[in-house]
Coordinates of C-alpha atoms in Angstrom, one line a residue:
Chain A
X1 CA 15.5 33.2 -40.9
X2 CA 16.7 34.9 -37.6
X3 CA 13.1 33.7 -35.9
X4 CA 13.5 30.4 -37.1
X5 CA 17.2 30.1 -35.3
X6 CA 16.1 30.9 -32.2
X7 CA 13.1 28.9 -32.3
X8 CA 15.0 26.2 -32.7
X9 CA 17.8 27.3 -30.3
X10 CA 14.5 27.4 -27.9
X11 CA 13.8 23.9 -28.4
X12 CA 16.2 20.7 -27.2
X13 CA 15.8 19.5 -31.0
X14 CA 19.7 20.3 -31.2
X15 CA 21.0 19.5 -27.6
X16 CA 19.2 15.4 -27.8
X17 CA 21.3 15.1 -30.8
X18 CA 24.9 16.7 -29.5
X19 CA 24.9 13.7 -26.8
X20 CA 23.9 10.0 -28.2
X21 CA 23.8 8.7 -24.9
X22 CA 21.1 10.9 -23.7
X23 CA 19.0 8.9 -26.0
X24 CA 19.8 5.7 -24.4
X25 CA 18.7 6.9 -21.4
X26 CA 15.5 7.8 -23.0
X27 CA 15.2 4.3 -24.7
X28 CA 15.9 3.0 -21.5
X29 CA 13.3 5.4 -19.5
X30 CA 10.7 4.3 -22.1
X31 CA 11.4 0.3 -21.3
X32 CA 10.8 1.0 -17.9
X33 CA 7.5 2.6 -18.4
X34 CA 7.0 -0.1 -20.4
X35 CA 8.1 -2.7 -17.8
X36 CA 5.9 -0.8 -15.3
X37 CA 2.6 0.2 -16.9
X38 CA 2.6 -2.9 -20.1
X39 CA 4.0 -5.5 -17.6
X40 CA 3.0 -4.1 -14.2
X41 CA 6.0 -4.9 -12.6
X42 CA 6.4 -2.8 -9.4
X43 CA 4.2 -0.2 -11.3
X44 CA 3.8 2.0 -8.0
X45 CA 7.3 2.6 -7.9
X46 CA 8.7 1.9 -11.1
X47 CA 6.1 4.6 -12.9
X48 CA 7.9 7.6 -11.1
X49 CA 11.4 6.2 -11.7
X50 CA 11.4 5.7 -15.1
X51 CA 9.3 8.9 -15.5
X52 CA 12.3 10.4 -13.6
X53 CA 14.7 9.6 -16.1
X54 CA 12.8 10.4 -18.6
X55 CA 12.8 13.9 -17.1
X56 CA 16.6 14.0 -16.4
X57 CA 17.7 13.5 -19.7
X58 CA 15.6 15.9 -21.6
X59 CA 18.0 18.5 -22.4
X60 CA 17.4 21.7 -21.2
X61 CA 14.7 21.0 -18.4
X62 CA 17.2 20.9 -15.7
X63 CA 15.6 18.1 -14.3
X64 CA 18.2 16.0 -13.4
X65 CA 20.1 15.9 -10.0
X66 CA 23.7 17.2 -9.8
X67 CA 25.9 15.3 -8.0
X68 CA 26.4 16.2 -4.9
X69 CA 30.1 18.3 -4.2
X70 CA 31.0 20.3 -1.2
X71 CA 29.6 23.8 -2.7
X72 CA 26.1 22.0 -3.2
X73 CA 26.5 20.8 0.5
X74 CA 26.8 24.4 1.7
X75 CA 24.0 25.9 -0.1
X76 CA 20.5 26.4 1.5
X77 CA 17.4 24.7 0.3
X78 CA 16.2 27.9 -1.4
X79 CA 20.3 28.2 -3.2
X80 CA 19.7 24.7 -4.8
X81 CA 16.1 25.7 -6.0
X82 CA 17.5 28.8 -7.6
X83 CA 20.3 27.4 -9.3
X84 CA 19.9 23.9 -9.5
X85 CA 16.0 23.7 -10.2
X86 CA 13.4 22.3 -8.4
X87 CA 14.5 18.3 -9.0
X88 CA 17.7 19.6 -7.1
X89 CA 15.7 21.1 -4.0
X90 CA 13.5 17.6 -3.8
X91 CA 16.7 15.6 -3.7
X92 CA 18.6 16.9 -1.5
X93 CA 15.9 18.0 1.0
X94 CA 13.9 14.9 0.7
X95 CA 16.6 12.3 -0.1
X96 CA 20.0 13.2 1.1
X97 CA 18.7 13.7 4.1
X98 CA 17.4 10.2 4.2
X99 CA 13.6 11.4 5.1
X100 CA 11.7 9.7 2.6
X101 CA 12.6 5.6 3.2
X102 CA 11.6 6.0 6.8
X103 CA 8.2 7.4 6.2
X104 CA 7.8 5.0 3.3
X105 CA 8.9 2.4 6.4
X106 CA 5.8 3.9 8.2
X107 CA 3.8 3.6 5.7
X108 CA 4.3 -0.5 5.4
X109 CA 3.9 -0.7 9.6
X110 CA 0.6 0.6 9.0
X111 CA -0.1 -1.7 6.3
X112 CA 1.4 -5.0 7.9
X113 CA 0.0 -7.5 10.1
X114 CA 1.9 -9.2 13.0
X115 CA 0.1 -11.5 13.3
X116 CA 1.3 -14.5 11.5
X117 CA 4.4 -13.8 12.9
X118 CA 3.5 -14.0 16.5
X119 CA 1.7 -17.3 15.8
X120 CA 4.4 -18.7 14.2
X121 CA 7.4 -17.0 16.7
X122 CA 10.2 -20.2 15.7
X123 CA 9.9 -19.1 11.9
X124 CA 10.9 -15.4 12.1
X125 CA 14.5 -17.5 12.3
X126 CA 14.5 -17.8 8.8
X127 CA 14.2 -14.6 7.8
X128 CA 17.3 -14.2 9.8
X129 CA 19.0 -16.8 7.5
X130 CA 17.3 -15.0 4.4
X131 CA 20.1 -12.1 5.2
X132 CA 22.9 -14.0 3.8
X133 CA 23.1 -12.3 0.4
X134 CA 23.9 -9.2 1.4
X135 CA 27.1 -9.7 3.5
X136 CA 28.3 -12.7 0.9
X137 CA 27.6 -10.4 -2.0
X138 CA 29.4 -7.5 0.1
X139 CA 32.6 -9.8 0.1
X140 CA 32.5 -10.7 -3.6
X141 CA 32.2 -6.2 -4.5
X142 CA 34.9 -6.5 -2.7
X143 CA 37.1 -8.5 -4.8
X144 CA 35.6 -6.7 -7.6
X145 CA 37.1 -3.8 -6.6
X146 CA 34.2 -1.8 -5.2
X147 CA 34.8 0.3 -2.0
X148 CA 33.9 -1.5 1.4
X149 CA 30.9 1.2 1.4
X150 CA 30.1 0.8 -1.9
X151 CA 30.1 -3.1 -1.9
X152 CA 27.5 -2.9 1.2
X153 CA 25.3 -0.8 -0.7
X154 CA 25.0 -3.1 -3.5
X155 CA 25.0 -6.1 -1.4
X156 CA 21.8 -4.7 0.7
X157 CA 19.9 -5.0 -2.6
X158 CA 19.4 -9.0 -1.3
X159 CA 17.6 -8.0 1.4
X160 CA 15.2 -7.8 -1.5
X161 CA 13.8 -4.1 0.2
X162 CA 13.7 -1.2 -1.6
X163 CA 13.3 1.4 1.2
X164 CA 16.3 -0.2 3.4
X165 CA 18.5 0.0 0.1
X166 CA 17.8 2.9 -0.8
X167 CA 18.4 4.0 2.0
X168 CA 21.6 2.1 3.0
X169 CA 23.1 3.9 -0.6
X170 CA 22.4 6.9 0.7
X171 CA 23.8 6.9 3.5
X172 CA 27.2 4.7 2.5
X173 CA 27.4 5.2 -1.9
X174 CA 24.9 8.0 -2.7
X175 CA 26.4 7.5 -6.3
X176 CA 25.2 5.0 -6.9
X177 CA 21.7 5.4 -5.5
X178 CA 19.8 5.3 -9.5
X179 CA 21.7 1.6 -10.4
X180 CA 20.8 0.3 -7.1
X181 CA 16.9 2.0 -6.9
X182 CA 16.6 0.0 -10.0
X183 CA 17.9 -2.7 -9.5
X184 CA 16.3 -3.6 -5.9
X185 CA 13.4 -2.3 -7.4
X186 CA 13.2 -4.8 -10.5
X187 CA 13.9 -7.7 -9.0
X188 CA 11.7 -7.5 -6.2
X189 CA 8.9 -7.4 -9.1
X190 CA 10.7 -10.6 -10.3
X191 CA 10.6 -12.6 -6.7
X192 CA 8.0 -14.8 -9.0
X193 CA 10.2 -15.5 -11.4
X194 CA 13.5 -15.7 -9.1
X195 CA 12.1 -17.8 -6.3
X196 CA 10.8 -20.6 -8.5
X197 CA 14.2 -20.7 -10.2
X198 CA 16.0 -20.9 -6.9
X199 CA 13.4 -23.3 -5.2
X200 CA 13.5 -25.7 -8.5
X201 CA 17.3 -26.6 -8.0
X202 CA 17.4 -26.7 -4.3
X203 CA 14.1 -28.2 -2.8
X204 CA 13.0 -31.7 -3.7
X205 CA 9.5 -32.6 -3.9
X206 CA 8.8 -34.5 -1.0
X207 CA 10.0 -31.2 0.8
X208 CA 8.0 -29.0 -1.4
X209 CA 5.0 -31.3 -0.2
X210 CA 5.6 -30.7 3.8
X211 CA 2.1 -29.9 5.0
X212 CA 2.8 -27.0 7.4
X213 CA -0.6 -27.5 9.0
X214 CA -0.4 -31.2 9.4
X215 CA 3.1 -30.8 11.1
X216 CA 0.9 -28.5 13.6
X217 CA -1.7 -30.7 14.4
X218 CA 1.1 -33.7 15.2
X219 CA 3.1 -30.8 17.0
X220 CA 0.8 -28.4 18.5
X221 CA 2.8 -25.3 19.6
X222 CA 3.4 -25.0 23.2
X223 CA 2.0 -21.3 23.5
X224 CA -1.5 -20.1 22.7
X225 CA -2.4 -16.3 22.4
X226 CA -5.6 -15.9 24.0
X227 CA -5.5 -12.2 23.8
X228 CA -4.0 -11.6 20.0
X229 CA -5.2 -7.6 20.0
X230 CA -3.4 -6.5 23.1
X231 CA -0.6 -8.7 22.2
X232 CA -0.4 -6.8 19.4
X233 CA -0.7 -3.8 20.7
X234 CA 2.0 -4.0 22.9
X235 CA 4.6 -5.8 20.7
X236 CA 5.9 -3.1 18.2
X237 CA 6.8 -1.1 21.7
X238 CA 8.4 -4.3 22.9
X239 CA 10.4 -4.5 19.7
X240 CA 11.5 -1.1 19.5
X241 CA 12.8 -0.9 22.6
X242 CA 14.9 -4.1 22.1
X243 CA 16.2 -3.0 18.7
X244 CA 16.8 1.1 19.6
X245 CA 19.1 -0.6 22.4
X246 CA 21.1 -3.1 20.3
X247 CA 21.5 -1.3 16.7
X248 CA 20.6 2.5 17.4
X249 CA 21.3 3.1 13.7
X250 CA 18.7 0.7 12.3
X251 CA 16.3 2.5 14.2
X252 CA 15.1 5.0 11.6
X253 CA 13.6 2.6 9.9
X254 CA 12.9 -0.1 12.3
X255 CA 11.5 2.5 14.9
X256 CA 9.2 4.1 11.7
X257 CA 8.2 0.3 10.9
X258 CA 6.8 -0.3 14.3
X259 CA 5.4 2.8 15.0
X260 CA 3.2 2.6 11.8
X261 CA 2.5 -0.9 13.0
X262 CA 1.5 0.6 16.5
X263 CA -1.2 3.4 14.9
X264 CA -2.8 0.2 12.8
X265 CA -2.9 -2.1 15.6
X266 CA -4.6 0.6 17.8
X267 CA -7.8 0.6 16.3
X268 CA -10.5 3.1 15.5
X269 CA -8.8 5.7 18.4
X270 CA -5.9 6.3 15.8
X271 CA -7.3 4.7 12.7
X272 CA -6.8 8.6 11.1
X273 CA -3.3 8.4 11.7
X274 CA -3.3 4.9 10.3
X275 CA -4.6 6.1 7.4
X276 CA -2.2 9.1 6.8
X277 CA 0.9 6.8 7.3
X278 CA -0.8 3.8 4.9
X279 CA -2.1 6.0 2.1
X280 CA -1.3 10.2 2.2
X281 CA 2.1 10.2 3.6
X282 CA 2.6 6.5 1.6
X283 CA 1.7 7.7 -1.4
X284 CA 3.3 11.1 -1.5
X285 CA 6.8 10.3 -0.7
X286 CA 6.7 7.1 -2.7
X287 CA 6.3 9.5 -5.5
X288 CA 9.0 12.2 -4.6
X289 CA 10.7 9.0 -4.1
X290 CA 10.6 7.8 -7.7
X291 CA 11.0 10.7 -9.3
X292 CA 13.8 12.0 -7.2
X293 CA 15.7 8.7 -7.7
X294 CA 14.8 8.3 -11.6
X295 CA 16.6 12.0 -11.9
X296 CA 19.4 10.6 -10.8
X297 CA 20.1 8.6 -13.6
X298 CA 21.5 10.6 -16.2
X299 CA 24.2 9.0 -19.3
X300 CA 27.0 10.6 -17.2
X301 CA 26.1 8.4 -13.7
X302 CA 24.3 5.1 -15.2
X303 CA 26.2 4.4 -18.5
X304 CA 29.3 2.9 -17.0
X305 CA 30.5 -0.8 -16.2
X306 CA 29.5 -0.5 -12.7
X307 CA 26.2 -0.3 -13.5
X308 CA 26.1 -3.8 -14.7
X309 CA 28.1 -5.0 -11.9
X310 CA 25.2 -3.8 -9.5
X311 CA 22.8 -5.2 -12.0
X312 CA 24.0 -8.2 -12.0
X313 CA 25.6 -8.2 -8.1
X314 CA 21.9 -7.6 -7.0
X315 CA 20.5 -10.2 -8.7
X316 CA 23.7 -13.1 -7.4
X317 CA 22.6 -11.1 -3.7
X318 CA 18.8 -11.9 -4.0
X319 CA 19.2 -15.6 -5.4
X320 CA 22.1 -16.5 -2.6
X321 CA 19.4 -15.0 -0.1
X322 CA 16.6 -17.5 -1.1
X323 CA 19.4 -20.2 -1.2
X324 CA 20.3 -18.9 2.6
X325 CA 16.6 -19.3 3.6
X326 CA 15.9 -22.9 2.1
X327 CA 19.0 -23.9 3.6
X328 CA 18.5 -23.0 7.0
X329 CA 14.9 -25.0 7.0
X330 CA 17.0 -28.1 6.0
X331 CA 19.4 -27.8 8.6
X332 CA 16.6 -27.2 11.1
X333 CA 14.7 -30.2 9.6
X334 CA 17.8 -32.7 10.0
X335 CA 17.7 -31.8 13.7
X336 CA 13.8 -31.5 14.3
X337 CA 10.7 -33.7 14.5
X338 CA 8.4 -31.2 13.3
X339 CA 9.5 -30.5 9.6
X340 CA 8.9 -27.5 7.9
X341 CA 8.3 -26.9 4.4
X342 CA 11.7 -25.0 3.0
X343 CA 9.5 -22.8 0.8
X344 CA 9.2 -20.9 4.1
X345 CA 12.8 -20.2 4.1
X346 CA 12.5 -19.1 0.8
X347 CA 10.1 -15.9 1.9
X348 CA 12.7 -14.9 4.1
X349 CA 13.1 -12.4 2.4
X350 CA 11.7 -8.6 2.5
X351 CA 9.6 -8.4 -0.6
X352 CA 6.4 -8.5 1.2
X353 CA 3.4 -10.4 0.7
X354 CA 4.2 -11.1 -2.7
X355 CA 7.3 -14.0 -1.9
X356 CA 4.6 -15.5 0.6
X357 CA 2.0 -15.8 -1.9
X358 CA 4.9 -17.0 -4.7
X359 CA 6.0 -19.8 -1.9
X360 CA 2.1 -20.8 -1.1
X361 CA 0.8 -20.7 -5.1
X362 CA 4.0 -23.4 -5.2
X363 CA 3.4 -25.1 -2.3
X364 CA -0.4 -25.5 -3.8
X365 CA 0.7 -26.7 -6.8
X366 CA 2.7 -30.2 -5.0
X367 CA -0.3 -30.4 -2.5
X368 CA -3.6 -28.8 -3.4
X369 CA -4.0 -28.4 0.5
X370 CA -1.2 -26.8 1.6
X371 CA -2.1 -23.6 2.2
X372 CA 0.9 -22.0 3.3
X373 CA 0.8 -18.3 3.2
X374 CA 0.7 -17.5 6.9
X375 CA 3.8 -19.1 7.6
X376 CA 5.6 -18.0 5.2
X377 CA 4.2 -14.2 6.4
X378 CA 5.8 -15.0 9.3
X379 CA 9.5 -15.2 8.0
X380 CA 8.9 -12.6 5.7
X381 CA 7.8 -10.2 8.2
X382 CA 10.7 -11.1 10.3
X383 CA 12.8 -10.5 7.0
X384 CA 12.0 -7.0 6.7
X385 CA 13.1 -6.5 10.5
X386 CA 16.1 -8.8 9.6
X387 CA 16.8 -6.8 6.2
X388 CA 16.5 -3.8 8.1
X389 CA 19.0 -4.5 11.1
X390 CA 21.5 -5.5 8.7
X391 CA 21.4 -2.5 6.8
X392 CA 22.0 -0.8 10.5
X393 CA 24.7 -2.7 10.7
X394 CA 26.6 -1.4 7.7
X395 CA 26.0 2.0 8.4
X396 CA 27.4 2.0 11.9
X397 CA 30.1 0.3 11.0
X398 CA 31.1 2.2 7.4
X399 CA 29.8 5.6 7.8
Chain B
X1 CA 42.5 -5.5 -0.8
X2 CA 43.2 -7.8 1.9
X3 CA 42.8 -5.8 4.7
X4 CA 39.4 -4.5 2.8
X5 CA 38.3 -8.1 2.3
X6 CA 38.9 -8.7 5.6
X7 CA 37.0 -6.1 7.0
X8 CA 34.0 -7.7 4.5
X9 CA 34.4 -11.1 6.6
X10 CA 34.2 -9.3 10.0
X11 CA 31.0 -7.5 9.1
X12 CA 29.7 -10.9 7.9
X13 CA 30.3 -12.4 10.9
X14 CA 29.2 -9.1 12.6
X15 CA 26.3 -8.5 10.6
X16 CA 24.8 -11.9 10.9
X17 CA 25.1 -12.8 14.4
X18 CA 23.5 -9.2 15.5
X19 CA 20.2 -10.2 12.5
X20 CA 20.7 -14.0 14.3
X21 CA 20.7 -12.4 17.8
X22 CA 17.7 -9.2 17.1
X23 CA 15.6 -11.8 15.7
X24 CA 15.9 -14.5 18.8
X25 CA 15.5 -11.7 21.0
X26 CA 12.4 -10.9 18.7
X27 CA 11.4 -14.9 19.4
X28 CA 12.2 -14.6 22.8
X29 CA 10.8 -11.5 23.9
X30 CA 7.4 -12.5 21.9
X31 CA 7.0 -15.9 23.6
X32 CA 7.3 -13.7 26.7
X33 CA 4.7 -11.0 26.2
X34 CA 2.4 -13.5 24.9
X35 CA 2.7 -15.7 28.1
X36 CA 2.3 -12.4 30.2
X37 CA -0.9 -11.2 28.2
X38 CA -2.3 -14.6 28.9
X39 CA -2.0 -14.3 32.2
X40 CA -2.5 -11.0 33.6
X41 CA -4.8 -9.5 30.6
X42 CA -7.1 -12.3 28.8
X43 CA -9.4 -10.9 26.6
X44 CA -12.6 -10.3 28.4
X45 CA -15.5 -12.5 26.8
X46 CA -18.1 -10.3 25.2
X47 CA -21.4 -11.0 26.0
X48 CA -24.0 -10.0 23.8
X49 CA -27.5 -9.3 25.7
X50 CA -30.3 -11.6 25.0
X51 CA -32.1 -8.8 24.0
X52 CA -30.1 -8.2 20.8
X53 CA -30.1 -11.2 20.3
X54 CA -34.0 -12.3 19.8
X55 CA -34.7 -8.8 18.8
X56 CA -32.7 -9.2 15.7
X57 CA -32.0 -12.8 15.6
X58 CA -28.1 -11.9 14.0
X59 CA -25.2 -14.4 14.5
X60 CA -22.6 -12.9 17.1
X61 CA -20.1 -12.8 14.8
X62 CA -22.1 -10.9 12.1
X63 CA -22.8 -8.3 14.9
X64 CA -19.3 -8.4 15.8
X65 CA -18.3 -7.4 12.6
X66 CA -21.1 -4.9 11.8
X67 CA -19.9 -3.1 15.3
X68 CA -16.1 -3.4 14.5
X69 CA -16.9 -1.9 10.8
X70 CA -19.1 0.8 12.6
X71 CA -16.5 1.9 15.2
X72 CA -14.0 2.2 12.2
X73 CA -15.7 3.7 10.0
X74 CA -17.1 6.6 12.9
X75 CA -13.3 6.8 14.2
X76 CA -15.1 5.0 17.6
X77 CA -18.1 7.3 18.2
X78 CA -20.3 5.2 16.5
X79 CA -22.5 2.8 18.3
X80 CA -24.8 0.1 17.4
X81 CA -27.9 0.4 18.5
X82 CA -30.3 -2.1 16.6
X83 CA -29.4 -4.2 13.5
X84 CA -32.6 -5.1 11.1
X85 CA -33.0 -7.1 8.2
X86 CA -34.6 -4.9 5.1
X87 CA -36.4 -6.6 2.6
X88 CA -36.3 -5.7 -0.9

C-alpha cells in the first residue's frame, strides 16, 4: 500500500485536481492547438505557444516561468536553471532580455521584398495612417484604469505585429506578455476575417472597384527606377541611418529589419547569411519564442479580468487601425486626381503578405482585373517600419 | 487619471507625427536615391554574345534565369558555360 502512495505522490494525478483552474488552462492550451494545427491559424507560432501552456500547467514539471522579482533579477543564468528549471533559464536569457523579437525582425528582412514599396513610394503614407489603433487604444487603457505602460503595451497589439508587441510588453508590461502574445498573435491569423468586416462598413463599391493600374496608366508616376538591384541594395542602409538618428530606440528592430533585408538584397555573395537569418536563426527563436511565451501563461497570470480587457482591447486596436488606413486613402482621394483604391489603406497594417493578399482577393472579387497585391505590399511594408517606430516611441518615452 | 490621460494624448500626438514624419522621410529619401541611382549608376545592359546565342538558340531571359539560379545555387562560383536542350 506504501508503494502504491508514492507512486501516486510521484505522479501529478493529485496536484491537477488540488487547482481547478489549472485545468482551464489546459482546456484552453488544447483549443489553441486546436486553433493552430485543425484550423491553421498562425500555426508556426501558435503550435509552440499553446504547447507552452500546456507545459506550464502540468503540475510538477516546473515548466512554467516565475514571475520575474528582484531576487530572480540578481541571479546568474546558471542560478535560474538550477532552481527555477530550464523554462526559467530560456526566458529570462532569451526573452527578458529582449533578444529573440529582433532576430525574428531579421529573419522577416531577409524574407521581404522592397520592392513594391519603392515603386509605389506615395503609398508607404498609409501605413503611417494604419498606426492609429495603437495610440487611440493606448488612450482608452487608460481610462480603463491600466497603467500608461501597460495601456501602450496593449495598444501596440494594432500594429497587428507580433514581434514589435512582444517586444514593446517586454520592455514596458512584461506581465502581461502571455495575454498580449496571444492576442496579437490570434488576430493577425484573423486579418481575413477582420479586414472584410472593417472594409464592408466603411468602403463603398465604386471605391472598392478603383483600378489601381488604370489610375497608373492615366497618371504615370513621375520617377522610374532604372536600376531596381542597386537601388535596393543601398536603401535599407539609407533607412537605417535615417531611423537610428530620429528614434534610437526603435532601432533594435528596425536596424535588425533592414539588415536582414540588406543580406537578401545582396545576392549570391551573402545568400548563406540570408539563409541563416530566413530559415535557421528564424526558425529557432520563433520556437524558443513560443514556448517561452506559452510558459508564461499559468491560472495565476491569465485567469483574471485583464485578460479580457487586452483580448478584447487588441481586437478594438486592430479594427480602429484598418479604419485609420481606409480613411486616410479617402481623404487623400478628395484632394487628388489619381484615386486610389482604400483597400490599400486597409493593408496598412503589419500582418504581412497575408492583409495584401486579403485586400487584392477583395478587390478581385468587385473587378476581376484589379490585381492589387503590389500596392497594397507597399503600405504594408511601410506598416511594419511604421508599427515598429511607434513601438520606439513608447519605449523612449515610458521606460 | 487626468494627468495619465493626458500624457496618453501627448504620445498620440507624439507618436504619430514621428511614424508621419519617419515614413515621409522614408518617401523622401527613396525618391532621392532612386533619382541618384538613375543618374550616376544605371544598370549596365547585358549583352549576351552571339555565340551563345545561335549555339544554343535560348531566349535571354531563360539564360538569365538559368545564370541567376546557377550563381545562387553555387553561392556565385558557378558559371555557365553552355546551356543544351536534352531530349528524352
Amino acid at each position: 500500500m506504501e508503494v502504491l502512495n508514492k507512486l501516486y505522490e510521484m505522479t501529478a494525478f493529485g496536484a491537477i485536481g488540488e487547482d481547478p483552474l489549472t485545468l482551464v488552462m489546459l482546456a484552453l492550451a488544447l483549443f489553441l492547438l486546436y486553433l493552430g494545427i485543425g484550423k491553421r491559424f498562425e500555426p508556426l507560432l501558435l503550435v509552440p505557444i499553446a504547447f507552452g501552456v500546456l507545459l506550464a500547467n502540468f503540475p510538477g514539471g516546473h515548466m512554467s516561468v516565475t514571475p520575474s522579482t528582484e531576487i530572480i533579477e540578481h541571479m546568474t543564468i546558471l542560478e535560474i536553471a538550477k532552481e527555477h528549471g530550464i523554462m526559467n533559464m530560456l526566458y529570462y536569457m532569451l526573452i527578458k532580455t529582449g533578444l529573440l523579437p529582433p532576430l525574428i525582425f531579421m529573419g522577416v528582412g531577409a524574407m521581404t521584398d522592397f520592392g513594391p514599396m519603392l515603386r509605389n513610394l506615395k503609398l508607404a503614407f498609409f501605413g503611417a495612417a494604419a498606426q492609429i489603433g495603437i495610440f487611440t487604444v493606448l488612450i482608452s487603457a487608460v481610462a480603463l484604469g491600466f497603467s500608461l505602460k501597460e495601456a501602450a503595451a496593449l495598444g501596440i497589439i494594432g500594429g497587428a505585429d507580433g514581434p514589435t508587441a512582444i517586444y514593446t510588453a517586454i520592455k514596458l508590461a512584461p506581465h502581461l506578455l502571455g495575454p498580449i502574445a496571444i492576442a496579437a498573435y490570434s488576430y493577425m491569423a484573423l486579418v481575413p476575417v477582420i479586414i472584410p468586416l472593417v472594409v464592408k462598413y466603411t468602403i463603398s463599391e465604386k471605391e472598392l472597384k478603383i483600378n489601381m493600374k488604370e489610375q497608373d496608366k492615366l497618371y504615370p508616376s513621375k520617377v522610374k527606377i532604372k536600376d531596381l538591384h542597386r537601388t535596393k541594395i543601398i536603401f535599407p542602409i539609407v533607412l537605417c541611418a535615417i531611423v537610428s538618428i530620429l528614434v534610437p530606440s526603435s532601432v533594435p528592430l528596425v536596424g535588425m529589419l533592414l539588415f536582414g533585408n540588406l543580406i537578401k538584397e545582396i545576392g549570391s555573395d551573402t545568400n548563406r547569411l540570408m539563409v541563416a537569418a530566413s530559415e535557421t536563426i528564424m526558425n529557432a527563436a520563433t520556437i524558443f519564442l513560443g514556448l517561452t511565451v506559452g510558459a508564461t501563461m499559468t491560472a495565476a497570470t491569465f485567469l483574471d479580468k485583464t485578460t479580457l480587457l487586452i483580448i478584447l482591447g487588441g481586437f478594438i486596436a486592430f479594427a480602429i487601425s484598418i479604419f485609420g488606413g481606409i480613411m486616410a486613402v479617402k481623404v487623400h482621394n478628395l484632394f487628388s486626381k489619381k484615386k486610389i483604391n482604400p483597400l490599400i489603406g486597409a493593408t496598412g497594417l503589419s500582418a504581412v503578405p497575408m492583409a495584401s493578399r486579403v485586400a487584392n482577393d477583395i478587390a478581385l472579387k468587385y473587378d476581376s482585373k484589379n490585381h492589387l497585391l503590389q500596392y497594397a505590399m507597399s503600405s504594408n511594408i511601410s506598416g511594419v517600419i511604421g508599427s515598429a517606430v511607434a513601438a520606439g516611441v513608447l519605449i523612449s518615452f515610458l521606460s | 487619471m487626468e494627468s495619465t490621460l493626458g500624457n496618453a494624448l501627448v504620445l498620440l500626438a507624439i507618436g504619430m507625427i514621428t511614424v508621419f514624419l519617419i515614413l515621409a522621410l522614408v518617401v523622401i529619401s527613396g525618391n532621392i536615391l532612386i533619382k541618384i541611382v538613375n543618374k550616376y549608376a544605371p544598370e549596365p545592359t547585358k549583352k549576351l554574345t552571339r555565340a551563345s546565342r545561335s549555339a544554343t538558340g535560348t531566349a535571354p531571359e531563360v539564360i538569365a534565369a538559368i545564370t541567376a539560379v546557377v550563381e545562387t545555387v553555387t553561392g556565385g562560383h558557378g558559371k555557365v558555360e553552355r546551356i543544351n536542350k536534352i531530349d528524352k
